[in-house]
Short mmCIF file of C-alpha atoms and ligand atoms in Angstrom, two decimals:
data_model
loop_
_atom_site.label_atom_id
_atom_site.label_comp_id
_atom_site.label_asym_id
_atom_site.label_seq_id
_atom_site.Cartn_x
_atom_site.Cartn_y
_atom_site.Cartn_z
CA MET A 7 -2.61 12.37 -0.91
CA SER A 8 -2.98 9.87 1.94
CA CYS A 9 -0.01 7.73 0.89
CA LEU A 10 2.20 6.75 3.84
CA PHE A 11 5.49 6.98 1.94
CA CYS A 12 4.53 10.33 0.37
CA LYS A 13 4.05 11.61 3.93
CA ILE A 14 7.45 10.22 4.91
CA ILE A 15 9.07 11.91 1.87
CA GLU A 16 7.40 15.19 2.81
CA GLY A 17 8.62 14.85 6.40
CA LYS A 18 5.10 14.73 7.83
CA ILE A 19 5.90 11.33 9.30
CA PRO A 20 9.39 10.98 10.83
CA SER A 21 11.93 8.58 9.33
CA THR A 22 15.63 7.87 9.57
CA ALA A 23 17.12 9.11 6.31
CA VAL A 24 19.87 7.03 4.73
CA PHE A 25 20.22 8.65 1.30
CA GLN A 26 18.44 11.32 -0.69
CA ASP A 27 18.73 13.16 -3.97
CA GLU A 28 16.41 14.94 -6.39
CA LEU A 29 14.76 11.73 -7.55
CA GLY A 30 14.70 9.45 -4.55
CA TYR A 31 14.65 9.09 -0.80
CA ALA A 32 15.90 6.17 1.29
CA PHE A 33 15.13 5.48 4.93
CA ALA A 34 15.40 2.72 7.50
CA ASP A 35 12.54 0.21 7.55
CA VAL A 36 10.58 0.55 10.82
CA ASN A 37 10.40 -3.26 11.13
CA PRO A 38 13.84 -4.44 9.96
CA GLN A 39 14.16 -8.00 8.66
CA ALA A 40 17.97 -7.90 8.56
CA PRO A 41 20.74 -5.85 10.21
CA VAL A 42 20.54 -3.51 7.21
CA HIS A 43 16.99 -2.95 5.91
CA VAL A 44 16.53 0.21 3.90
CA LEU A 45 13.60 1.30 1.73
CA ILE A 46 14.40 3.28 -1.44
CA VAL A 47 11.46 5.20 -2.93
CA PRO A 48 10.94 7.63 -5.80
CA ARG A 49 9.99 11.14 -4.65
CA GLU A 50 7.10 11.07 -7.10
CA HIS A 51 4.18 8.84 -6.25
CA ILE A 52 4.14 5.63 -8.32
CA SER A 53 1.86 2.96 -6.86
CA SER A 54 3.91 -0.09 -7.80
CA LEU A 55 6.49 -1.40 -10.23
CA ASN A 56 3.57 -2.48 -12.39
CA ASP A 57 2.47 1.16 -12.63
CA ALA A 58 5.86 2.46 -13.79
CA GLY A 59 5.47 3.12 -17.50
CA THR A 60 8.03 3.35 -20.26
CA GLU A 61 8.88 6.94 -19.32
CA LYS A 62 10.00 5.77 -15.87
CA GLN A 63 12.83 3.54 -17.10
CA ALA A 64 15.59 6.00 -16.19
CA LEU A 65 14.05 6.63 -12.76
CA LEU A 66 13.86 2.90 -12.08
CA GLY A 67 17.50 2.53 -13.06
CA HIS A 68 18.43 5.42 -10.81
CA LEU A 69 16.68 3.84 -7.81
CA LEU A 70 18.50 0.56 -8.44
CA TRP A 71 21.80 2.43 -8.62
CA ALA A 72 20.93 4.25 -5.38
CA ALA A 73 20.29 0.91 -3.67
CA ALA A 74 23.73 -0.34 -4.73
CA GLU A 75 25.30 2.94 -3.62
CA ILE A 76 23.70 2.60 -0.17
CA ALA A 77 24.93 -1.00 0.03
CA ARG A 78 28.47 0.24 -0.67
CA GLN A 79 28.13 3.00 1.93
CA LYS A 80 26.87 0.44 4.46
CA GLY A 81 29.87 -1.77 3.77
CA LEU A 82 27.87 -4.78 2.55
CA THR A 83 30.90 -6.29 0.87
CA ASN A 84 29.65 -9.86 1.38
CA GLY A 85 26.48 -9.26 -0.62
CA TYR A 86 22.90 -8.15 -0.17
CA ARG A 87 19.45 -8.47 -1.70
CA ILE A 88 17.17 -5.99 -3.48
CA VAL A 89 13.45 -6.85 -3.35
CA VAL A 90 10.49 -5.11 -5.00
CA ASN A 91 7.29 -6.66 -3.68
CA THR A 92 4.56 -5.98 -6.24
CA GLY A 93 0.82 -6.45 -5.86
CA ASP A 94 -1.07 -8.85 -3.64
CA ASP A 95 0.79 -12.01 -4.64
CA GLY A 96 4.08 -10.15 -4.27
CA GLY A 97 3.22 -9.19 -0.71
CA GLN A 98 3.18 -5.43 -1.32
CA SER A 99 1.63 -3.70 1.69
CA VAL A 100 2.38 -0.02 0.94
CA GLU A 101 1.19 1.25 -2.43
CA HIS A 102 4.12 3.52 -3.21
CA LEU A 103 6.87 1.84 -5.22
CA HIS A 104 9.79 0.88 -2.99
CA LEU A 105 12.95 -1.19 -3.18
CA HIS A 106 13.99 -3.13 -0.10
CA LEU A 107 17.73 -3.32 0.51
CA LEU A 108 18.44 -6.23 2.86
CA GLY A 109 21.89 -7.16 4.10
CA GLY A 110 24.18 -7.87 7.00
CA ARG A 111 23.27 -11.53 7.31
CA SER A 112 22.99 -14.59 5.07
CA LEU A 113 19.55 -14.55 3.40
CA ALA A 114 17.61 -17.72 2.59
CA TRP A 115 16.26 -18.56 -0.84
CA PRO A 116 13.57 -19.08 -2.00
CA PRO A 117 11.43 -16.61 -0.05
CA GLY A 118 8.25 -17.90 1.57
P1 5GP B 201 6.04 -4.07 1.45
O1 5GP B 201 5.43 -5.10 2.33
O2 5GP B 201 4.99 -3.14 0.86
O3 5GP B 201 6.97 -4.61 0.41
O4 5GP B 201 6.98 -3.21 2.38
C1 5GP B 201 6.52 -2.16 3.17
C2 5GP B 201 7.57 -1.91 4.21
O5 5GP B 201 7.30 -0.67 4.81
C3 5GP B 201 7.58 -2.94 5.35
O6 5GP B 201 8.87 -3.57 5.40
C4 5GP B 201 7.29 -2.12 6.59
O7 5GP B 201 8.03 -2.53 7.72
C5 5GP B 201 7.67 -0.72 6.16
N1 5GP B 201 6.92 0.32 6.83
C6 5GP B 201 5.57 0.37 7.00
N2 5GP B 201 5.22 1.51 7.63
C7 5GP B 201 6.38 2.19 7.86
C8 5GP B 201 6.66 3.44 8.50
O8 5GP B 201 5.78 4.17 8.98
N3 5GP B 201 7.97 3.82 8.56
C9 5GP B 201 8.97 3.04 8.04
N4 5GP B 201 10.24 3.51 8.17
N5 5GP B 201 8.74 1.87 7.43
C10 5GP B 201 7.46 1.43 7.35
ZN1 ZN B 202 3.08 7.89 -2.36
#
């Protein structure tokens, strides 16, 4: 498996861990777009949100809960944003499902 995030999960590529449990792993984005920029990924390889079938509903919910838990741990009491870029039009550059947690500054809307 040549997937970048699978290698990060396996520890073959170093990362700064933020949160981990049996289902997911979260680490600091190497190119942060906000004071807090964390990526939350499932331990199992799923290429994108569009590839997460019916049987992944609980896992998807768990990852969303983990993102909120990290936001609480980071003290983002003024709010934050969760983003799941999907496919080419969504701007997805790494083909392993990931949630972006962005916070620590006021975020513009709509995105570019
Ligand atoms: P996407 O564009 O697919 O939604 O997000 C991919 C994210 O992965 C980008 O924000 C990018 O900065 C981050 N990223 C890419 N390569 C690495 C890496 O080797 N380590 C870490 N920590 N983040 C990475
Ligand atoms: Zn992967």
